[in-house]
Coordinates of C-alpha atoms and ligand atoms in Angstrom, one line a residue:
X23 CA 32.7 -168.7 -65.4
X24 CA 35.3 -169.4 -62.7
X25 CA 38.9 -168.7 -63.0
X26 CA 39.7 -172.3 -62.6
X27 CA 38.2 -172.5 -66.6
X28 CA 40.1 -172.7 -69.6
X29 CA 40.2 -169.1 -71.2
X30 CA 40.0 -168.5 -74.8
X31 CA 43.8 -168.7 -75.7
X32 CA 43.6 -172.3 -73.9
X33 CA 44.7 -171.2 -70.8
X34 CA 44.3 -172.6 -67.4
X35 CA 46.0 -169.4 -65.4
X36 CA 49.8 -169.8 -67.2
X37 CA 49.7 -173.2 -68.2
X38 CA 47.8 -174.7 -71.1
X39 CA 48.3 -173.2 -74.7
X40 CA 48.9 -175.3 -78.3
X41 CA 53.0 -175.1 -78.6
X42 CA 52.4 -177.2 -82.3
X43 CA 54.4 -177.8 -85.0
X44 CA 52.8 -175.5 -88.3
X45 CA 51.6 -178.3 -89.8
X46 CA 49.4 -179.5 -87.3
X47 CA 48.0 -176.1 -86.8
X48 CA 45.1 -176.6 -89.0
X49 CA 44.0 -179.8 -87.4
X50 CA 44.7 -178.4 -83.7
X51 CA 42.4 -175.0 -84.9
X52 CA 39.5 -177.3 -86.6
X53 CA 39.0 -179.0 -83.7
X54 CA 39.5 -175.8 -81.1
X55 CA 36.6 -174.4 -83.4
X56 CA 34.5 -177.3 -83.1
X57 CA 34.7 -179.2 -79.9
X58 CA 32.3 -177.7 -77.5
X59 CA 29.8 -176.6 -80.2
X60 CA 29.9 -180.3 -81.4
X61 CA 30.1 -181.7 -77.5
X62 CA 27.1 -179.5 -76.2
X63 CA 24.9 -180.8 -79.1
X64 CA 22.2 -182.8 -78.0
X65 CA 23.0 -185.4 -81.1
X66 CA 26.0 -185.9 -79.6
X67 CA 25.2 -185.6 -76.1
X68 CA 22.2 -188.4 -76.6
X69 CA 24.7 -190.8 -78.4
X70 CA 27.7 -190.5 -75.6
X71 CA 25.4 -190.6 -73.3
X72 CA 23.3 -194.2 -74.3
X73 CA 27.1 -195.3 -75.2
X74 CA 28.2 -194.7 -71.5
X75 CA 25.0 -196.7 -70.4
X76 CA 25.0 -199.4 -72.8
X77 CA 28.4 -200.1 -73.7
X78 CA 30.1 -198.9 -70.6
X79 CA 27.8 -199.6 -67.9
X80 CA 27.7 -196.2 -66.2
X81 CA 26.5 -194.9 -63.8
X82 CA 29.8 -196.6 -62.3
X83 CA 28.4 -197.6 -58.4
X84 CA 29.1 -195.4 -55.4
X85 CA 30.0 -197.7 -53.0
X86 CA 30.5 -197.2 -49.5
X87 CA 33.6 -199.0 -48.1
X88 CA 32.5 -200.3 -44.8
X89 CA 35.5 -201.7 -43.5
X90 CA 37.6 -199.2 -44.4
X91 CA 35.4 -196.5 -43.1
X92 CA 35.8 -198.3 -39.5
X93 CA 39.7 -198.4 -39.7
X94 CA 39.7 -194.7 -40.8
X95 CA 37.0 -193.6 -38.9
X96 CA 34.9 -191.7 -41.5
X97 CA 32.7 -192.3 -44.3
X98 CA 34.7 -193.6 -47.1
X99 CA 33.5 -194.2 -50.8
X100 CA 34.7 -195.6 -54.1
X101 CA 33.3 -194.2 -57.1
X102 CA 33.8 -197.7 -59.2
X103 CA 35.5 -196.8 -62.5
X104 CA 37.0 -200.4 -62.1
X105 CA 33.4 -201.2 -62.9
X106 CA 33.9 -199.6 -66.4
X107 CA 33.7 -202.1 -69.6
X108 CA 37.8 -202.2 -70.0
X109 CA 38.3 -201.8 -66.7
X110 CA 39.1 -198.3 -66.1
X111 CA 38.2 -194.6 -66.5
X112 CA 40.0 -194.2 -69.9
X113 CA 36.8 -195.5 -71.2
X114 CA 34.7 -192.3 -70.8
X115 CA 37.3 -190.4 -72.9
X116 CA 37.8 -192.3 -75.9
X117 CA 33.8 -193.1 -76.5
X118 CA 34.0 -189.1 -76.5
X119 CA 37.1 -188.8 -79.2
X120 CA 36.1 -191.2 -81.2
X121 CA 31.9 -189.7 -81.4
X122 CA 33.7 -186.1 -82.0
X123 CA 36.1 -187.9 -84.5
X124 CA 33.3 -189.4 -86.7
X125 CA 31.6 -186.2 -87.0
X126 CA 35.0 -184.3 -88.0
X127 CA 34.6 -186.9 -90.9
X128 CA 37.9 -188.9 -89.7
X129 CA 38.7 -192.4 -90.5
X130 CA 41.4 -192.9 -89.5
X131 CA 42.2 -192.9 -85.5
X132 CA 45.8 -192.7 -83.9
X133 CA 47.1 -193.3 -80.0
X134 CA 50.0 -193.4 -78.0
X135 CA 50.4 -196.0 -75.3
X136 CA 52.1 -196.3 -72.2
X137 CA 51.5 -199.1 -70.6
X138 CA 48.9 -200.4 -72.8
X139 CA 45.6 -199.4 -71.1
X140 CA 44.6 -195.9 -73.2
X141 CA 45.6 -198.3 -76.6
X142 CA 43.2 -200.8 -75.7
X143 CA 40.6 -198.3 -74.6
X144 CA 41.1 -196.8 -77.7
X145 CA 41.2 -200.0 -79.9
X146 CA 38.7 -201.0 -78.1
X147 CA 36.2 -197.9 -79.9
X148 CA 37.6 -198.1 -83.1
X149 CA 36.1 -201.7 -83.1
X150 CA 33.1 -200.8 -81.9
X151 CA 33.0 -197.7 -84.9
X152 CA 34.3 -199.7 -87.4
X153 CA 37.4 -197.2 -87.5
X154 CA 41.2 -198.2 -88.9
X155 CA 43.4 -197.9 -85.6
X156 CA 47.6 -197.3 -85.7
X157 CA 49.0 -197.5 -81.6
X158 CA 52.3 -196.4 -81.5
X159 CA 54.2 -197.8 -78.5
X160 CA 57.9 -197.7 -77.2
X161 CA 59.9 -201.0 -78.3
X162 CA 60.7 -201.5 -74.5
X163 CA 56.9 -201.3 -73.5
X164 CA 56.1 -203.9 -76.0
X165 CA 58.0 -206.1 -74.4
X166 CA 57.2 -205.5 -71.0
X167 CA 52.7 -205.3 -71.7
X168 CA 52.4 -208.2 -74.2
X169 CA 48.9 -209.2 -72.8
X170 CA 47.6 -205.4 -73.8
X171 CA 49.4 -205.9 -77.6
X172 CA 47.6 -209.3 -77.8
X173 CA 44.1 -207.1 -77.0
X174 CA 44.8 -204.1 -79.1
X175 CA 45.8 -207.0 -81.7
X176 CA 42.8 -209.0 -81.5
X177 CA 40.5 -205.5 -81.4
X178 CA 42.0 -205.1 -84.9
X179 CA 44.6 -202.3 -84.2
X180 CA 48.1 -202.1 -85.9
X181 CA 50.3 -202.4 -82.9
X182 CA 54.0 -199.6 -84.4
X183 CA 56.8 -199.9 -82.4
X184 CA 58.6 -196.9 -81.1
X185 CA 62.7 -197.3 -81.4
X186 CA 64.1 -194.0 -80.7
X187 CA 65.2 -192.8 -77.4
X188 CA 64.3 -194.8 -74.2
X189 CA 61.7 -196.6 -76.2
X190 CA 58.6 -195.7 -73.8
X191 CA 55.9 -193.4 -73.4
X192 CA 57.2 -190.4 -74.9
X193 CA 59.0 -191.9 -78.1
X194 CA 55.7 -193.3 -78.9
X195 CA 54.1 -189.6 -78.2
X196 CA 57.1 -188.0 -80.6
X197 CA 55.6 -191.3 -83.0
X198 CA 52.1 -190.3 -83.1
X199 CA 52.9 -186.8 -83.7
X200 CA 54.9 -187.0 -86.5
X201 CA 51.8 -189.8 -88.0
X202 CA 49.5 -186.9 -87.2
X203 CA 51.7 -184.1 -88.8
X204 CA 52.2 -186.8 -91.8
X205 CA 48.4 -187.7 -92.3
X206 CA 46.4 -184.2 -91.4
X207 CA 43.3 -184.9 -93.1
X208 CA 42.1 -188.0 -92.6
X209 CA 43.2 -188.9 -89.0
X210 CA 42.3 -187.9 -85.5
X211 CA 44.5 -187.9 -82.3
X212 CA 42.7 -189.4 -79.9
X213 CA 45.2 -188.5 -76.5
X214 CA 44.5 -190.7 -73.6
X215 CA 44.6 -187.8 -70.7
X216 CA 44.2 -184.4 -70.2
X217 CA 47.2 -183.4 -71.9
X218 CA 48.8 -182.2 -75.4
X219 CA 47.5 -179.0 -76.7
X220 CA 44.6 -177.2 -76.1
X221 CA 41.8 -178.0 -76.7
X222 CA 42.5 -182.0 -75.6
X223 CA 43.1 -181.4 -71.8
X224 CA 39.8 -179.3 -71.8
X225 CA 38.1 -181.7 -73.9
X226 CA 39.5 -184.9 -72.0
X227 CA 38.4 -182.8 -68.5
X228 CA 34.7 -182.6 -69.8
X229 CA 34.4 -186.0 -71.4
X230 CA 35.9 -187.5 -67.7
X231 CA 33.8 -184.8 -65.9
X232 CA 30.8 -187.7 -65.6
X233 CA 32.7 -189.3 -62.7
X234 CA 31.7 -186.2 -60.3
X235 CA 28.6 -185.3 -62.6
X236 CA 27.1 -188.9 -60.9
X237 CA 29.2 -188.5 -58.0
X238 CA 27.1 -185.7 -56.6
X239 CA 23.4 -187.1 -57.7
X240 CA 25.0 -190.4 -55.7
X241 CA 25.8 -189.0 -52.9
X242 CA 23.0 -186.9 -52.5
X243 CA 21.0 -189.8 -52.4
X244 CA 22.9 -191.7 -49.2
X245 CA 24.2 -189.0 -47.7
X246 CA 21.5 -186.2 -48.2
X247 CA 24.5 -183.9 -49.3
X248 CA 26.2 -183.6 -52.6
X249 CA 29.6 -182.9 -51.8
X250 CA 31.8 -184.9 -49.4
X251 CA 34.5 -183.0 -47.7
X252 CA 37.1 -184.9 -49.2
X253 CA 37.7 -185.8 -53.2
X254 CA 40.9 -188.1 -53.5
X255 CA 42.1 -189.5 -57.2
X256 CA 46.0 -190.3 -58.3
X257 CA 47.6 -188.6 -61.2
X258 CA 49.7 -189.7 -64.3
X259 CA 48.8 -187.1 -66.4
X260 CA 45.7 -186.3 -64.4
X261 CA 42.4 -187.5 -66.6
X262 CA 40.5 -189.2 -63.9
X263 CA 41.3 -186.6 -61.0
X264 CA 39.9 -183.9 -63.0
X265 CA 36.7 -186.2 -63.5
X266 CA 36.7 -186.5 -60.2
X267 CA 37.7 -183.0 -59.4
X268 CA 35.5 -181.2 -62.4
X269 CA 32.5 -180.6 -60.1
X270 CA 33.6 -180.0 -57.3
X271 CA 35.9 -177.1 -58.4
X272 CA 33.8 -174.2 -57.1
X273 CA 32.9 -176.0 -54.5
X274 CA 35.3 -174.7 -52.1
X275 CA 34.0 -176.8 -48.8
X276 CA 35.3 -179.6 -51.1
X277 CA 39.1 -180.4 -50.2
X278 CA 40.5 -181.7 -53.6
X279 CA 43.5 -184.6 -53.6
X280 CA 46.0 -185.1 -56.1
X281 CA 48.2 -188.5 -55.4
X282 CA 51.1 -188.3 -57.5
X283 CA 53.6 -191.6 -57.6
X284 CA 56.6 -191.1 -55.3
X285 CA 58.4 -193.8 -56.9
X286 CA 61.3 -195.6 -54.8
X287 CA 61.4 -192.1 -53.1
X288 CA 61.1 -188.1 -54.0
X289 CA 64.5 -188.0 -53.9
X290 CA 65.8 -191.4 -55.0
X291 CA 65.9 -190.5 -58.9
X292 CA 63.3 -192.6 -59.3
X293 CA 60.0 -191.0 -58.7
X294 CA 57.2 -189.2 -60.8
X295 CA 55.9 -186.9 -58.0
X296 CA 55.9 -184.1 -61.2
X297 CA 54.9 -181.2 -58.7
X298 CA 57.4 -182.0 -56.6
X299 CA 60.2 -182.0 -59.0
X300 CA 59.2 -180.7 -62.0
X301 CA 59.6 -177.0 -63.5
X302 CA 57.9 -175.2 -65.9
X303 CA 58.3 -176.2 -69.5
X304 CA 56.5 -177.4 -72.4
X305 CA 55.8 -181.1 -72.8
X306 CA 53.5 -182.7 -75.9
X307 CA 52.4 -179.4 -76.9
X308 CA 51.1 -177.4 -73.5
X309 CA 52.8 -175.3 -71.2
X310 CA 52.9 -177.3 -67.6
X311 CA 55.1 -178.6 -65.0
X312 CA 57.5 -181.3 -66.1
X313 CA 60.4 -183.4 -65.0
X314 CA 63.2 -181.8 -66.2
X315 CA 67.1 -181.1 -66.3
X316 CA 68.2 -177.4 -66.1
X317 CA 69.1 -177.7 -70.0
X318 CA 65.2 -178.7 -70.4
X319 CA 65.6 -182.7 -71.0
X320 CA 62.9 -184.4 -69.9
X321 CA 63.7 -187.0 -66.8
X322 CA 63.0 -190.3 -67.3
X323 CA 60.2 -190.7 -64.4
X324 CA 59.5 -193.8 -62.6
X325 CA 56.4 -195.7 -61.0
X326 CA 55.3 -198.6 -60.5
X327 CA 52.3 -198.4 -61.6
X328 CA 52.8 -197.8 -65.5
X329 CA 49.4 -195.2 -65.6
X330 CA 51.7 -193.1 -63.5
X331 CA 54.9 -193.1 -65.1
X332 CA 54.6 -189.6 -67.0
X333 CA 57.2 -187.0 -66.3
X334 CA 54.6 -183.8 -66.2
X335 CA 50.7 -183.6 -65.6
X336 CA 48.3 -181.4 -67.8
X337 CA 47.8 -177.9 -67.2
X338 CA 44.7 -177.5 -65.4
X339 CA 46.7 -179.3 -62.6
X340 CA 49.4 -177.3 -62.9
X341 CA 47.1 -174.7 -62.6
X342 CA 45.1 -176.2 -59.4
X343 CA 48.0 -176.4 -57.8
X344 CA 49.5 -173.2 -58.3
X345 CA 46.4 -171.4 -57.2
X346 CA 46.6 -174.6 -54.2
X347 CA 42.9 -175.1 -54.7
X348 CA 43.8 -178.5 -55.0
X349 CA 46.9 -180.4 -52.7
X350 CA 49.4 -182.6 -54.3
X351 CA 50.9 -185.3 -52.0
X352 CA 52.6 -188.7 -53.0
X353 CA 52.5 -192.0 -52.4
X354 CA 55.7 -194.5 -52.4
X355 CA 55.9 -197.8 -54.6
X356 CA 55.7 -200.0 -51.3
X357 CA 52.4 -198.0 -50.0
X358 CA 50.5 -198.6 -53.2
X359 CA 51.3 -202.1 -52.9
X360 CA 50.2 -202.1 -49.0
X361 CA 47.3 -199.7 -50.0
X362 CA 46.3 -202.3 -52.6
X363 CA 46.3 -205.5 -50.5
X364 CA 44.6 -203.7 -47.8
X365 CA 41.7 -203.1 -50.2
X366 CA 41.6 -206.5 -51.7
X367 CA 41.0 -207.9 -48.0
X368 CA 38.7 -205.6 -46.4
X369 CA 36.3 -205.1 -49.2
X370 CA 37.3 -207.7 -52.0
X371 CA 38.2 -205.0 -54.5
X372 CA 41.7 -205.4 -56.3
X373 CA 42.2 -201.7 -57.1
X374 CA 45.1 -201.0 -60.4
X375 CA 48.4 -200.2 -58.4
X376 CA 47.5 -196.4 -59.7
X377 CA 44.2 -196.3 -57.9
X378 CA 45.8 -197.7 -55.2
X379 CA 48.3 -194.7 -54.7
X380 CA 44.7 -192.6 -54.4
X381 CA 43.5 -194.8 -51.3
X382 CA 47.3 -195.5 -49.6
X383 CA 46.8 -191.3 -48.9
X384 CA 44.2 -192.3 -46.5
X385 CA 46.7 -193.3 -44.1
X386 CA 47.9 -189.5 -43.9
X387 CA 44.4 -188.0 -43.3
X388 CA 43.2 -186.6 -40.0
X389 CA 39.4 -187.7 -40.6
X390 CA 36.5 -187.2 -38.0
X391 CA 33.9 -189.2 -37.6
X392 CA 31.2 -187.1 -39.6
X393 CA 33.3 -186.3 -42.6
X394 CA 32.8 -187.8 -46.3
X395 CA 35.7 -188.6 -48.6
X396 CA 35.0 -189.9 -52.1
X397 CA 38.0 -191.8 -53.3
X398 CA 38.5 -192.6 -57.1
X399 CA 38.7 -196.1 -57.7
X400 CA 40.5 -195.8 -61.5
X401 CA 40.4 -199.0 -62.4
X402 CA 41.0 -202.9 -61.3
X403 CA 44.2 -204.6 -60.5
X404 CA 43.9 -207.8 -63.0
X405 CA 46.7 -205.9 -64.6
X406 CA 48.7 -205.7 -61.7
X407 CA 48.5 -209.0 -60.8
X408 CA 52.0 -210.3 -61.2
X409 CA 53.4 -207.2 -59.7
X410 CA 51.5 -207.8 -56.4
X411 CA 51.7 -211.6 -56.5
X412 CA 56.0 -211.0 -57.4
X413 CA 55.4 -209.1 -53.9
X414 CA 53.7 -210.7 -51.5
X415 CA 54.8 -213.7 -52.8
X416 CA 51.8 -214.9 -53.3
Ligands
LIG508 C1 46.0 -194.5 -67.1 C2 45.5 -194.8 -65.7 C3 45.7 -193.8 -64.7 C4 46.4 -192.5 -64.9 O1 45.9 -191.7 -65.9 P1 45.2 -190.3 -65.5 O2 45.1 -189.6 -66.8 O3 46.1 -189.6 -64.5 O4 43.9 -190.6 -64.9 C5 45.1 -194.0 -63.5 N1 44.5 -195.1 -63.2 C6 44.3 -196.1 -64.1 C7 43.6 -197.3 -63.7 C8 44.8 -195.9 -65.4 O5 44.6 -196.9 -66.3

């Protein structure tokens, strides 16, 4: 076991842990129990498995990005999560929850949303389960992501609005929690990245871990080598870098990425570059680095791309980049957008504005000719659409 694993407390070095309210403790502790046994059995592993096949369409494609290779001058590569049925990574995660819930005995599933994306992912299983499925969301993001409430809607899910606080992201958290703390026995949490309390970001890691799992069989295959020298992914609360990442860990010829959203600016109060400026603290029930004032209120962070707009990142980042096995950079608002329109014309892809923050870092690489960087392509841009086309004016 390397010391990049979670320990047995739910550690990842100091960050990690289950800081839970006493009522959720037995939930938290049935599920610590029970994850991996449940995960590692072959049941289990069959099902998630022909799910990610059938239903999601993985293996997601490696694909070689010839024109961008040419203006970078090395081998560049996609791994096509945008491929994914829903468009995205999240996918891979919640066909593992919701499995791991039904064999808990749960029927009832809960969520938090954002910008939408992790609620439809997760309506989107409950549907295909036959599970009841309550999204909390903040008031404001309501507003601001009606086609994603129209989806979760139509998938069947009751759509609860958040009203406390800044009515975002972390209001409908504090919603869900207090839902779970409420309704202990009959409902599972399913949390969209690898954060809350241990054992989610572990769990979330291994359910995501696919994405460098086929990576390296993919590579191998064009390349003759299974690792690349390079392994780039952007970070909200880090789900699909650590899929990306998982693999590749103890691989230490493997230079791991971490593109964190820069906002207007590091420094222009309106960023979410966590490592950058956060601290140490405790966020949704793990010890990591978070946004933060010195009295411990947690800043209101800002991206443009709404999968990136989270004020800390889970603790086996925190951890990565403490121990600098893995480098955190950012990437601005305007160089997603350029990043992203520079995709969509040399290859046809348009890449989600978060994904795009992943491939803008290229700009900032010293490549030679020889070297291999896999970038992770999260998920598509339909999303992002107005945002681009508000723009460029399109
Ligand atoms: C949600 C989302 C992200 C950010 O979440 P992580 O947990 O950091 O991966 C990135 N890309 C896309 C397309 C997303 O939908």
């Amino acid at each position: 076991m390397s010391n990049f694993e979670v320990d047995e407390y739910g550690y990842f070095g100091n960050y990690g842990g289950a800081f839970i309210p006493e009522m959720l403790y037995h939930n938290v502790e049935e599920l610590r129990q029970k994850y991996a046994e449940l995960i590692n059995e072959s049941s289990f592993q069959e099902q998630y498995h022909q799910l990610l096949s059938d239903y999601v369409g993985r293996p997601s494609p490696l694909y070689m990005a010839k024109h961008l290779s040419e203006k970078y001058n090395a081998k560049i590569y996609l791994k096509r999560e945008d491929l994914n049925h829903t468009g995205a990574h999240k996918i891979n995660n919640t066909i593992g929850q919701i499995l791991l819930a039904e064999r808990l005995g749960k029927k009832r599933i809960i969520a938090e949303t954002g910008a939408g994306q992790h609620g439809v992912a997760t309506a989107t299983v409950c549907a295909l389960r036959g599970l009841e499925c309550v999204i909390y969301m903040g008031a404001v993001d309501i507003e601001r992501q009606a086609p994603n409430v129209a989806r979760m809607k139509m998938l069947g899910a009751e759509v609860v609005a958040a009203h406390s606080g800044s009515k975002t992201l972390k209001d409908a958290t504090n919603e869900a929690m207090r839902d779970w703390i409420n309704n202990p026995t009959d409902t599972f949490y399913i949390i969209g990245s690898v954060v809350g309390p241990h054992p989610y970001p572990d769990m979330v890691a291994k359910f995501q871990s696919v994405i460098s799992k086929e990576t390296k069989i993919q590579l191998l295959e064009k390349e003759g080598r299974e690792n690349p020298d390079y392994v780039l992914a952007c970070v909200g609360g880090g789900s699909n870098a650590m899929g990306m990442f998982y693999h590749y860990i103890n691989e230490p010829s493997v230079r791991l990425i971490a593109v964190e959203a820069g906002g207007k600016g590091v420094k222009s109060g309106y960023s979410a570059a966590t490592t950058q400026l956060g601290k140490e603290g405790i966020l949704h029930g793990s010890k990591s680095i978070i946004m933060q004032t010195t009295d411990g209120q947690i800043i209101e962070p800002h991206s443009i791309s709404a999968g990136l707009d989270y004020p800390g990142i889970g603790p086996q980042h925190a951890h990565l980049w403490d121990t600098k096995r893995a480098k955190y950079v950012s990437i601005t608002d305007e160089e997603s957008l350029e990043a992203g329109l520079l995709l969509t014309r040399q290859e046809g892809i348009i890449p989600a504005l978060e994904s795009a923050h992943a491939l803008a870092y290229l700009e900032y690489m010293d490549l030679k000719s020889d070297e291999i960087v896999v970038v992770c392509l999260s998920g598509r841009g339909d999303k992002d659409l107005s945002t681009y086309a508000n723009h460029f004016n399109f």
